[in-house]
Every structure is written in C-alpha cells, then in structure tokens.
Coordinates of C-alpha atoms and ligand atoms in Angstrom, one line a residue:
M22 CA 18.7 -46.8 36.1
K23 CA 20.2 -47.3 32.6
K24 CA 16.8 -48.2 31.3
L25 CA 15.3 -45.0 32.9
F26 CA 18.0 -42.9 31.3
A27 CA 17.4 -44.4 27.9
L28 CA 13.7 -43.9 28.3
S29 CA 14.0 -40.2 29.2
I30 CA 16.4 -39.7 26.3
S31 CA 14.0 -41.3 23.9
L32 CA 11.1 -39.2 25.4
L33 CA 13.2 -36.1 24.9
L34 CA 14.0 -37.1 21.3
F35 CA 10.3 -37.8 20.7
A36 CA 9.3 -34.5 22.1
S37 CA 11.8 -32.5 20.1
A38 CA 11.0 -34.6 17.0
G39 CA 7.3 -33.7 17.7
K40 CA 8.2 -30.0 17.8
K41 CA 10.1 -30.2 14.5
E42 CA 7.0 -31.6 12.8
V43 CA 5.3 -28.2 13.1
E44 CA 6.2 -26.7 9.8
P45 CA 6.0 -23.0 9.6
P46 CA 3.2 -21.7 7.4
K47 CA 4.1 -21.3 3.7
A48 CA 3.8 -17.8 2.2
I49 CA 0.6 -17.1 0.3
L50 CA 1.7 -15.1 -2.8
P51 CA 2.1 -12.3 -3.5
V52 CA 4.1 -11.0 -0.5
P53 CA 5.5 -7.6 0.2
S54 CA 9.2 -6.8 -0.6
E55 CA 11.5 -5.7 2.3
N56 CA 11.1 -2.1 1.2
Q57 CA 7.3 -2.4 1.1
L58 CA 7.3 -4.0 4.6
A59 CA 9.4 -1.0 6.0
W60 CA 7.0 1.4 4.2
H61 CA 3.9 -0.2 5.9
D62 CA 5.5 0.5 9.3
L63 CA 5.7 4.2 8.5
E64 CA 1.9 4.5 8.5
Q65 CA 1.7 8.3 8.2
Y66 CA 3.6 11.1 6.6
A67 CA 3.1 14.6 5.1
F68 CA 2.6 15.8 1.6
I69 CA 3.8 19.3 0.8
H70 CA 2.2 21.2 -2.1
F71 CA 4.2 24.4 -2.8
T72 CA 4.8 26.2 -6.1
T73 CA 3.7 29.4 -8.0
N74 CA 0.1 28.4 -7.2
T75 CA 0.8 29.4 -3.6
F76 CA 1.2 32.9 -4.9
T77 CA -1.5 33.0 -7.7
G78 CA -4.3 31.3 -5.7
K79 CA -4.6 28.5 -8.4
E80 CA -4.7 24.8 -8.0
W81 CA -3.4 24.0 -11.4
G82 CA -0.9 26.6 -12.7
Y83 CA -1.2 27.2 -16.5
G84 CA 2.5 27.1 -16.9
D85 CA 2.9 30.8 -17.9
E86 CA 3.6 32.1 -14.4
N87 CA 6.5 34.4 -14.0
P88 CA 9.1 32.9 -11.7
S89 CA 9.4 36.3 -10.1
I90 CA 6.1 35.7 -8.2
F91 CA 7.7 32.9 -6.2
N92 CA 8.8 34.8 -3.1
P93 CA 8.3 33.0 0.2
A94 CA 10.1 35.7 2.2
A95 CA 10.0 33.8 5.6
F96 CA 10.6 30.3 4.2
D97 CA 11.7 28.0 6.9
A98 CA 12.2 24.3 6.2
E99 CA 12.9 23.8 9.9
Q100 CA 9.4 25.0 10.8
W101 CA 7.9 22.5 8.3
V102 CA 9.9 19.6 9.5
T103 CA 9.5 20.2 13.3
T104 CA 5.7 20.7 12.8
I105 CA 5.6 17.5 10.9
K106 CA 7.7 15.6 13.4
E107 CA 5.8 16.8 16.4
A108 CA 2.5 15.6 14.8
G109 CA 3.9 12.1 14.7
L110 CA 4.4 12.0 10.9
K111 CA 7.4 10.1 9.7
G112 CA 8.5 12.0 6.6
L113 CA 7.4 14.2 3.8
I114 CA 6.9 14.2 0.0
L115 CA 7.5 17.5 -1.7
T116 CA 6.0 18.7 -5.0
C117 CA 9.4 19.5 -6.5
K118 CA 7.5 20.3 -9.7
H119 CA 3.8 20.4 -10.0
H120 CA 1.7 20.6 -13.3
D121 CA 2.8 24.3 -13.8
G122 CA 6.3 23.1 -14.5
F123 CA 8.0 25.4 -12.0
C124 CA 10.9 23.7 -10.3
L125 CA 11.6 24.2 -6.6
W126 CA 15.3 23.4 -7.3
P127 CA 17.6 25.1 -9.8
S128 CA 17.3 22.5 -12.5
A129 CA 20.0 22.7 -15.2
Y130 CA 17.3 21.9 -17.8
T131 CA 15.0 24.8 -17.5
E132 CA 14.8 28.5 -16.7
H133 CA 11.4 28.0 -15.1
S134 CA 12.6 27.5 -11.6
V135 CA 13.7 29.1 -8.3
K136 CA 16.8 30.4 -9.9
N137 CA 14.8 33.1 -11.6
S138 CA 12.8 34.0 -8.6
P139 CA 13.5 36.4 -5.7
F140 CA 13.7 33.5 -3.3
R141 CA 17.2 33.7 -1.8
E142 CA 18.0 36.1 -4.6
G143 CA 17.9 33.3 -7.2
K144 CA 20.5 31.3 -5.3
G145 CA 18.0 29.2 -3.3
D146 CA 17.0 25.6 -3.5
V147 CA 13.9 24.5 -1.7
V148 CA 14.5 20.8 -2.4
K149 CA 17.9 21.1 -0.7
E150 CA 16.8 23.0 2.3
V151 CA 13.8 20.7 2.9
S152 CA 15.7 17.4 2.3
D153 CA 18.5 18.6 4.6
A154 CA 16.0 19.5 7.3
C155 CA 14.4 16.1 7.0
R156 CA 17.7 14.4 7.5
R157 CA 18.6 16.5 10.5
H158 CA 15.4 15.5 12.2
G159 CA 15.3 11.8 11.1
L160 CA 12.4 12.2 8.7
F161 CA 12.3 10.5 5.3
F162 CA 12.2 12.6 2.2
G163 CA 10.3 11.8 -1.0
V164 CA 9.8 13.6 -4.3
Y165 CA 6.7 14.4 -6.4
L166 CA 7.7 15.3 -10.0
S167 CA 4.6 15.9 -12.1
P168 CA 4.6 14.0 -15.4
W169 CA 2.2 16.6 -16.9
D170 CA 4.2 19.8 -17.5
R171 CA 2.2 22.8 -18.7
N172 CA 5.2 25.0 -19.1
F173 CA 7.6 22.9 -21.3
A174 CA 7.4 23.7 -25.0
Q175 CA 7.9 20.1 -26.2
Y176 CA 5.4 18.5 -23.8
A177 CA 3.7 15.6 -25.6
T178 CA 6.7 14.9 -27.8
P179 CA 9.5 12.4 -27.0
E180 CA 11.8 15.3 -26.1
Y181 CA 9.8 15.9 -23.0
I182 CA 10.4 12.3 -21.8
T183 CA 14.1 12.9 -21.9
Y184 CA 13.6 16.2 -20.1
Y185 CA 11.5 14.5 -17.4
R186 CA 14.0 11.8 -16.9
N187 CA 16.9 14.3 -16.7
Q188 CA 15.0 16.1 -14.0
L189 CA 14.2 12.9 -12.1
T190 CA 17.9 12.1 -12.3
E191 CA 18.8 15.5 -10.8
L192 CA 16.4 14.9 -7.9
L193 CA 17.6 11.3 -7.3
S194 CA 21.3 12.2 -7.5
N195 CA 21.7 15.4 -5.6
Y196 CA 19.5 15.3 -2.5
G197 CA 20.5 12.2 -0.5
T198 CA 18.3 9.2 0.1
I199 CA 15.0 9.5 -1.6
S200 CA 12.4 7.2 0.0
E201 CA 9.4 7.7 -2.2
V202 CA 8.8 8.9 -5.7
W203 CA 5.2 10.1 -6.5
F204 CA 4.0 9.8 -10.0
D205 CA 0.7 11.7 -10.5
G206 CA -1.8 10.4 -13.1
A207 CA -3.6 13.7 -13.6
N208 CA -3.6 15.4 -17.0
G209 CA -6.0 18.2 -18.1
G210 CA -4.6 18.7 -21.6
D211 CA -4.4 22.4 -22.1
G212 CA -1.4 24.6 -21.1
Y213 CA 1.0 27.3 -21.9
Y214 CA 3.6 24.9 -23.5
G215 CA 6.3 27.5 -24.2
G216 CA 3.7 30.0 -25.6
A217 CA 1.7 27.6 -27.8
R218 CA -1.3 28.0 -25.4
E219 CA -3.1 24.9 -26.7
R220 CA -4.6 21.6 -25.8
R221 CA -2.3 18.6 -26.0
K222 CA -3.4 15.0 -25.9
I223 CA -1.2 12.2 -24.9
D224 CA -1.9 8.5 -24.5
N225 CA -1.5 7.7 -20.8
R226 CA -0.8 4.1 -21.6
T227 CA 2.2 4.6 -23.8
Y228 CA 3.5 8.2 -23.8
Y229 CA 5.5 8.2 -20.6
D230 CA 7.1 4.8 -21.3
W231 CA 7.0 4.1 -17.5
P232 CA 9.0 0.9 -17.4
N233 CA 12.1 2.8 -18.5
T234 CA 11.5 5.6 -16.0
H235 CA 11.0 3.1 -13.2
A236 CA 14.3 1.5 -14.1
I237 CA 16.1 4.9 -13.5
V238 CA 14.6 5.1 -10.1
R239 CA 15.5 1.5 -9.2
K240 CA 19.1 2.2 -10.3
L241 CA 19.6 5.6 -8.6
A242 CA 17.4 5.2 -5.6
P243 CA 17.1 1.5 -4.8
K244 CA 15.3 2.1 -1.5
A245 CA 12.7 4.4 -3.0
L246 CA 9.1 3.1 -3.4
M247 CA 7.2 4.4 -6.4
F248 CA 3.6 5.5 -6.2
S249 CA 1.1 5.9 -8.9
D250 CA -2.4 4.7 -9.8
A251 CA -0.7 1.5 -11.0
G252 CA 2.3 1.2 -8.7
P253 CA 4.8 -0.4 -9.2
D254 CA 5.2 -0.3 -5.4
I255 CA 2.4 1.7 -3.9
R256 CA -1.1 2.3 -5.4
W257 CA -3.5 5.3 -5.1
C258 CA -6.5 4.6 -2.8
G259 CA -8.8 5.8 -5.5
N260 CA -10.1 9.0 -3.9
E261 CA -8.8 12.3 -2.4
S262 CA -11.3 12.4 0.5
G263 CA -9.2 10.5 3.1
F264 CA -10.3 6.9 3.2
A265 CA -9.2 3.5 2.1
G266 CA -11.9 0.8 1.3
E267 CA -13.3 -1.0 4.3
T268 CA -12.3 -4.0 2.5
N269 CA -8.7 -3.3 1.6
W270 CA -6.5 -5.9 0.0
S271 CA -2.8 -4.8 -0.3
I272 CA -2.8 -6.9 -3.5
I273 CA -4.2 -6.2 -6.9
N274 CA -3.9 -7.3 -10.6
V275 CA -1.6 -4.6 -12.0
D276 CA -1.8 -5.6 -15.6
T277 CA -5.3 -4.1 -15.8
L278 CA -4.1 -0.7 -14.6
Y279 CA -2.2 2.3 -15.9
P280 CA -1.8 5.8 -14.4
G281 CA -4.7 8.1 -15.2
K282 CA -7.0 5.2 -16.2
P283 CA -10.6 6.4 -15.7
G284 CA -13.1 4.5 -13.6
I285 CA -10.8 2.6 -11.4
G286 CA -11.6 4.3 -8.0
N287 CA -13.4 1.4 -6.5
L288 CA -10.9 -1.2 -7.6
L289 CA -8.1 0.9 -6.1
S290 CA -10.1 1.4 -2.9
N291 CA -10.6 -2.3 -2.3
G292 CA -7.7 -4.0 -4.1
S293 CA -8.5 -7.6 -5.1
E294 CA -8.5 -10.8 -3.0
D295 CA -7.0 -12.7 -6.0
G296 CA -4.5 -10.0 -7.0
G297 CA -1.2 -11.0 -8.4
S298 CA 1.0 -8.2 -7.0
W299 CA 1.6 -6.7 -3.6
L300 CA 0.5 -3.1 -4.2
P301 CA -0.6 -1.5 -1.0
S302 CA -2.8 1.6 -0.8
E303 CA -1.8 5.2 0.1
V304 CA -4.4 7.7 1.1
D305 CA -3.6 11.2 0.0
V306 CA -5.7 13.9 1.4
S307 CA -5.3 17.6 2.2
I308 CA -5.8 19.3 5.5
R309 CA -7.6 22.1 3.5
P310 CA -10.1 22.0 0.7
G311 CA -7.3 22.7 -1.8
W312 CA -3.9 21.0 -2.3
F313 CA -2.2 24.5 -2.3
Y314 CA -2.5 27.3 0.2
H315 CA -5.2 29.8 -0.3
E316 CA -5.8 32.5 2.3
K317 CA -9.6 32.2 1.8
E318 CA -9.3 28.6 3.2
D319 CA -7.7 29.7 6.4
D320 CA -10.9 28.9 8.3
K321 CA -11.5 25.7 6.4
V322 CA -8.7 23.6 7.9
R323 CA -9.9 20.2 8.9
S324 CA -10.8 19.8 12.5
P325 CA -8.7 17.5 14.8
Q326 CA -11.8 15.2 15.0
N327 CA -12.0 15.0 11.3
L328 CA -8.3 14.2 11.0
F329 CA -8.8 11.5 13.6
K330 CA -11.6 10.0 11.5
I331 CA -9.3 10.0 8.5
Y332 CA -6.6 8.2 10.5
L333 CA -9.1 5.5 11.5
E334 CA -10.2 5.1 7.8
S335 CA -6.7 5.0 6.3
V336 CA -4.1 3.6 8.8
G337 CA -6.9 1.9 10.6
R338 CA -7.8 0.1 7.3
G339 CA -4.3 -1.1 6.4
A340 CA -3.3 1.8 4.2
N341 CA -0.8 4.6 4.8
L342 CA -1.8 8.2 5.2
L343 CA -0.2 11.0 3.2
L344 CA -1.6 14.2 4.8
N345 CA -1.1 17.3 2.7
L346 CA 0.0 20.5 4.6
P347 CA 0.4 23.3 2.1
P348 CA 2.8 26.1 3.2
D349 CA 1.5 29.7 2.9
R350 CA 3.0 32.7 1.0
R351 CA 5.5 33.4 3.8
G352 CA 6.8 29.8 3.3
L353 CA 5.5 28.5 6.6
I354 CA 2.8 26.0 7.6
H355 CA 0.0 28.3 8.7
E356 CA -0.8 28.6 12.4
N357 CA -4.3 27.2 11.9
D358 CA -2.9 24.0 10.3
V359 CA -0.3 23.7 13.1
Q360 CA -2.9 24.0 15.7
A361 CA -5.2 21.3 14.1
L362 CA -2.2 19.0 13.8
Q363 CA -1.2 19.5 17.5
E364 CA -4.8 18.8 18.6
W365 CA -5.0 15.8 16.4
K366 CA -1.8 14.4 17.9
K367 CA -3.3 14.8 21.3
L368 CA -6.4 12.8 20.2
L369 CA -4.3 10.0 18.8
D370 CA -2.1 9.9 22.0
A371 CA -5.2 9.9 24.2
A372 CA -6.9 7.1 22.2
F373 CA -3.9 4.8 21.6
S374 CA -1.4 5.2 24.5
K375 CA -2.7 2.6 27.0
N376 CA -2.8 -0.9 25.5
L377 CA -5.0 -2.9 27.9
A378 CA -4.0 -6.2 26.2
A379 CA -0.3 -5.7 27.1
H380 CA -0.8 -7.4 30.5
A381 CA -3.7 -9.7 29.6
K382 CA -3.8 -13.4 29.0
A383 CA -4.3 -14.7 25.5
S384 CA -5.6 -18.1 24.5
A385 CA -7.1 -19.7 21.4
D386 CA -9.4 -22.6 20.5
T387 CA -6.9 -23.8 17.9
W388 CA -3.3 -23.1 17.0
R389 CA -0.7 -24.6 14.7
G390 CA 0.5 -28.0 15.8
K391 CA -0.3 -27.1 19.4
S392 CA 3.1 -25.6 19.4
K393 CA 4.1 -22.7 21.6
I394 CA 5.7 -21.1 18.6
Y395 CA 2.3 -20.4 17.1
S396 CA 0.2 -19.9 20.3
A397 CA -2.1 -17.0 21.1
G398 CA 0.4 -15.4 23.5
N399 CA 2.3 -14.1 20.4
V400 CA -0.4 -11.5 19.7
I401 CA 0.3 -9.6 22.9
D402 CA 4.0 -10.1 23.2
D403 CA 4.9 -6.8 21.6
N404 CA 7.0 -8.6 19.0
P405 CA 5.9 -8.1 15.4
E406 CA 7.9 -11.1 14.3
T407 CA 5.9 -13.7 16.3
Y408 CA 2.3 -14.6 15.4
W409 CA -0.6 -16.9 16.2
A410 CA -1.3 -19.3 13.4
T411 CA -3.6 -22.2 12.7
D412 CA -2.9 -25.5 11.0
D413 CA -2.8 -25.4 7.2
P414 CA -6.3 -26.5 6.4
V415 CA -7.9 -24.4 9.1
T416 CA -9.1 -21.0 8.0
S417 CA -11.0 -19.9 11.1
G418 CA -10.3 -19.7 14.8
R419 CA -10.8 -17.7 17.9
I420 CA -8.3 -15.7 20.0
E421 CA -9.5 -14.8 23.5
I422 CA -7.9 -11.9 25.4
D423 CA -8.7 -12.0 29.1
L424 CA -8.1 -8.5 30.7
G425 CA -8.7 -9.8 34.2
T426 CA -11.1 -7.1 35.3
P427 CA -13.9 -5.2 33.5
Q428 CA -12.5 -2.3 31.4
T429 CA -13.9 0.4 29.2
L430 CA -13.0 -0.5 25.6
N431 CA -12.7 2.1 22.9
Y432 CA -10.7 0.5 20.1
I433 CA -9.1 -2.7 19.0
S434 CA -6.1 -2.8 16.7
I435 CA -5.3 -6.1 14.9
Q436 CA -2.3 -6.8 12.6
E437 CA -1.6 -9.7 10.3
Y438 CA 1.8 -11.1 9.8
I439 CA 1.8 -9.8 6.2
R440 CA 5.4 -10.9 5.5
L441 CA 3.8 -14.3 4.5
G442 CA 0.9 -12.7 2.6
Q443 CA -2.5 -11.1 3.5
R444 CA -5.1 -13.7 4.4
V445 CA -8.1 -12.7 6.6
K446 CA -11.4 -12.2 4.7
L447 CA -13.9 -12.0 7.5
F448 CA -13.8 -11.6 11.3
D449 CA -15.9 -10.5 14.3
V450 CA -14.9 -8.9 17.5
E451 CA -16.8 -10.2 20.5
I452 CA -17.0 -9.4 24.2
W453 CA -18.1 -11.7 27.1
N454 CA -21.2 -10.1 28.5
G455 CA -21.4 -12.3 31.5
D456 CA -23.6 -14.9 29.9
A457 CA -22.5 -15.2 26.3
W458 CA -20.2 -13.9 23.7
E459 CA -21.7 -10.9 22.0
R460 CA -20.5 -9.4 18.7
V461 CA -19.5 -5.8 19.0
A462 CA -17.7 -5.2 15.7
T463 CA -17.1 -7.0 12.4
G464 CA -14.7 -6.5 9.6
T465 CA -13.5 -8.1 6.4
T466 CA -9.8 -7.5 5.7
I467 CA -7.1 -6.8 8.3
G468 CA -3.7 -6.6 6.5
H469 CA -1.0 -4.4 8.1
K470 CA -3.4 -3.0 10.6
R471 CA -7.1 -2.8 11.3
I472 CA -8.5 -0.6 13.9
L473 CA -12.2 -0.9 14.9
P474 CA -14.1 1.3 17.4
L475 CA -15.7 -0.6 20.3
G476 CA -17.9 2.2 21.5
A477 CA -16.7 2.4 25.1
I478 CA -18.3 -0.9 26.0
V479 CA -17.3 -2.4 29.3
A480 CA -16.0 -6.0 29.4
S481 CA -13.2 -8.1 30.8
K482 CA -12.9 -10.5 27.9
V483 CA -12.5 -9.9 24.2
R484 CA -12.5 -12.5 21.5
I485 CA -11.4 -12.2 17.9
Y486 CA -13.2 -14.6 15.8
I487 CA -11.5 -15.1 12.4
K488 CA -14.3 -16.5 10.3
D489 CA -12.7 -16.9 7.0
A490 CA -9.2 -16.5 5.4
K491 CA -7.5 -17.2 2.1
A492 CA -5.2 -19.7 4.0
C493 CA -4.4 -20.4 7.6
P494 CA -4.6 -17.0 9.4
L495 CA -1.5 -15.4 10.9
I496 CA -2.1 -12.7 13.5
S497 CA 0.9 -10.9 14.9
T498 CA -0.5 -8.2 17.1
V499 CA -3.7 -7.4 19.0
K500 CA -3.9 -4.2 21.0
I501 CA -7.0 -3.0 23.0
Y502 CA -7.5 0.6 24.1
Ligands
FUL623 C1 -3.8 15.3 -8.4 C2 -3.3 16.7 -8.8 O1 -3.9 17.1 -10.0 C3 -3.5 17.6 -7.7 O2 -3.2 19.0 -8.0 C4 -2.7 17.1 -6.5 O3 -1.3 17.2 -6.8 C5 -3.1 15.7 -6.2 C6 -2.3 15.1 -5.1 O4 -3.0 14.9 -7.3 O5 -3.8 14.4 -9.3

C-alpha cells in the first residue's frame, strides 16, 4: 500500500514536472504596446471632416475664408454620435483644424476660429460639443490638427511650430481623454498666409521637429496613439481608396520613413516582415468622393456593398478602418450617408453574427509540448488570451475544425496572438470534400484579424494549414460564418 502510494505520488510529480517543461513561446520582436493592443481591438471608427470647406465647396481651403461663412445652423453632435454608434463604429476623429487653418474650437492663439463665426453666436465650441457627446455615448474621441496651415502668417517659420504646439496643448488639455492624434503628411505649398498669398516650401523631414511634438502628446495624453505616414504608433495604409495590403505586416522599419515622404505607398500598404517597430496600418477612406461635404456628391455616397468590401479589405486584412462621414451645411450627417451606414451594418450583422465554429470540435496535427495549454481547442474557446501554438522549431501545422454536419460556409476569420508578435507568412484554408482536403482560400499574413471569403461552399470540416511563419505560429481565434 505504501509502495503504491509512493508510486502514485512520483507519477503525479512526474506528470506535473512534464507539464512544467512546456515553456511558453517567447515573443518575436517587435511586439505591440498595451495601447496598441487596445487600439487593434477597436477595428473601426469614424473620421469627421468639417470646416469652412463645408460651406465653400472646396477640399483644401486657401486660408482666406471669412469665419462668418461657418454657420451650421442645425448642428447636432448627438446626431453624429448616435449615427456613428449605431453603425457599430467605436469612436471618431474630428478635423479640429484642417489645412485652411480654421479652428473648430475657440483657440486663444488665433482669431481664425468659431469664435468669429455665427455658430452659437460666436460662443460655440464644436470640439467640446462633439467630445462631450462621444463621452456620453461611450465612444472614443480623437483629434486631427493639420500641420499645414494656409491661414497662419508665420507658417514655414519656427514661430508656427510654437503656435502648432500651443494649439495641440489646448486640444489635449481641455477636452477630456484624447485617444488618437492624427498628423496629416499633406502639404501643397501655396496659401493665404496672413495675406502674403504665396508658395512656401518646408522640409518635411526637419521643419516640424516631430520628436518634440510627440513628447507633448505623450505627456498630456499618455493613452493617445499618434498616427502619421511614419507613426510613431499607427501608420497610414498608403492609399485613400479603402484597402490595406493583402500582405499586411503590422511591423515596419520606421527609420526609412517620414511624414509626406513620396513613393512609400506600397511599403505602407504591406509593412515589412523584418520591420523593427510595431506600426500597424489604418485605412482612411471617405464615404463620398470628397473628404468634405459637397451637395453635388449627395448621389455619390458609397453603397452598403462597397462599404462591406472596404471592411473586408481593411479590418479583414489586419488593419483598422477610419471611415470618413462629412457633415453637411446644416451640421448633420446627411440622410443618404446615414442610410448607407445602416444598410452596411445590416450586411455586417448578417454576415458575421452566427459563428459556426463556436460549437465545433477543434484538433491539430501538432501542438506545443502536447500540452492542453496550447491545444487547438483554444482557437474556438472565445477567449482571446488562449491560443494554439506549435513547438519552437515548428513553423507549420494544421488546425481542423469539425462542424459535425455539412454547413454553407461564407467567411473564415482567423486571429494571431499578436501580443507575442506577428508570425504567419503563408496559409491555406481547406475543406474536406468527402474524399480529400481541398484548398478553397489562401493567404499570406494574418495579424490581428484576417477574413477570407469561402464562396458559400458546403462542408462539414474546415482545415487551416499554416504553411510558413517567422517563428512557431500562435493562433488565438478562428470563427467560421
Ligand atoms: C489628406 C488631406 O490633404 C485631405 O484633405 C484629407 O484630410 C485626408 C484625410 O488627408 O492628406
């Protein structure tokens, strides 16, 4: 009896010692920060372009617009925010100042603002009303402050940098938590510049002295993520048409980049497998041809189907979607845009509400240390913190999802456990056709999320074949619709 007891104790010890031997995978650098991880989960939010352009019909105001033209008589931040929330968007970024230099808040540093407009008889503050409405409805609030200012007399001199930082400080100090700060790289040169009406050239690499501006943001808004062509936290996707690269690494080498650098579209679209910084991609695109509202574009609002395609090619490629909704002259998001958004939301809900994998069985041909901690069941357990992993030297493997009965399959959504770095380079999606495994989709990168259409194929078993990865692959979630 004693011997038996000793034996079972040593067996137990052996078993638990065996378990301990399964080391968790090591991070593959670079990895996202906590703030970047939270940002990835937002997936989609709104851009709001609103300034004097809304009233002049221009896309780039020259800077000589009279503030008296800014008169959104029916302005209603509540309507913006409820429209955005009902569309499933998680927040908004407002053009507090676009290239025309007109400020949507009563900045102490210029007369070129709402305070000299008829809006709320010069007592209004669009930034305040919008940020308050966001907070009331649980949406995040972000600011766009154009580095190029076609109104300011000293633009292109060091005085302007002080002015820019003062304005940024106002926005970061007086409007609650700021979640994203958007630095535009555009600069067309000519402008009003306090009456000079001339062309001014700046060196994009040095003029704005970005590191010191970034330091202000880090200090005043430690939770805020900064966007630009070159980060430091989020990068541009390289186009304004609504897609991220099919290959989309959330990593890139930042030292080759600066805001406004020409010819970097493809690099930004794809990122780089060997990148040294985590710098994920944000897809900014407008629901209309222009970034600002123009009545003549009322019948050119993107269709719900087109918005759905944009979703698949942005969020479905591991990027975040920043969808521009330009308010009209009344100060409201136009009925046509609202309708397109509502229909889009219905398409998304219809496509992604029923996850067939939730009640399936998952298995794999290989998993880390044969430990339950890294087994295939983790990809369908609805817990983003658990994942399937292989042993360290193994950079391929197959996860099989058995749905039990034949089902019509429209989409598969796969997520990597990016907290430990992005890894997958190549994968196939296969179905069991009764005789053999048949490839129905293929992809390169996965990252935060990859969604692939499956073309309404009928099958009861789906297999994800990870063919190559930078290091042992870690898959946290698989959903099938
Ligand atoms: C560009 C700007 O020039 C456009 O007006 C718009 O704001 C877009 C989002 O970024 O660079």
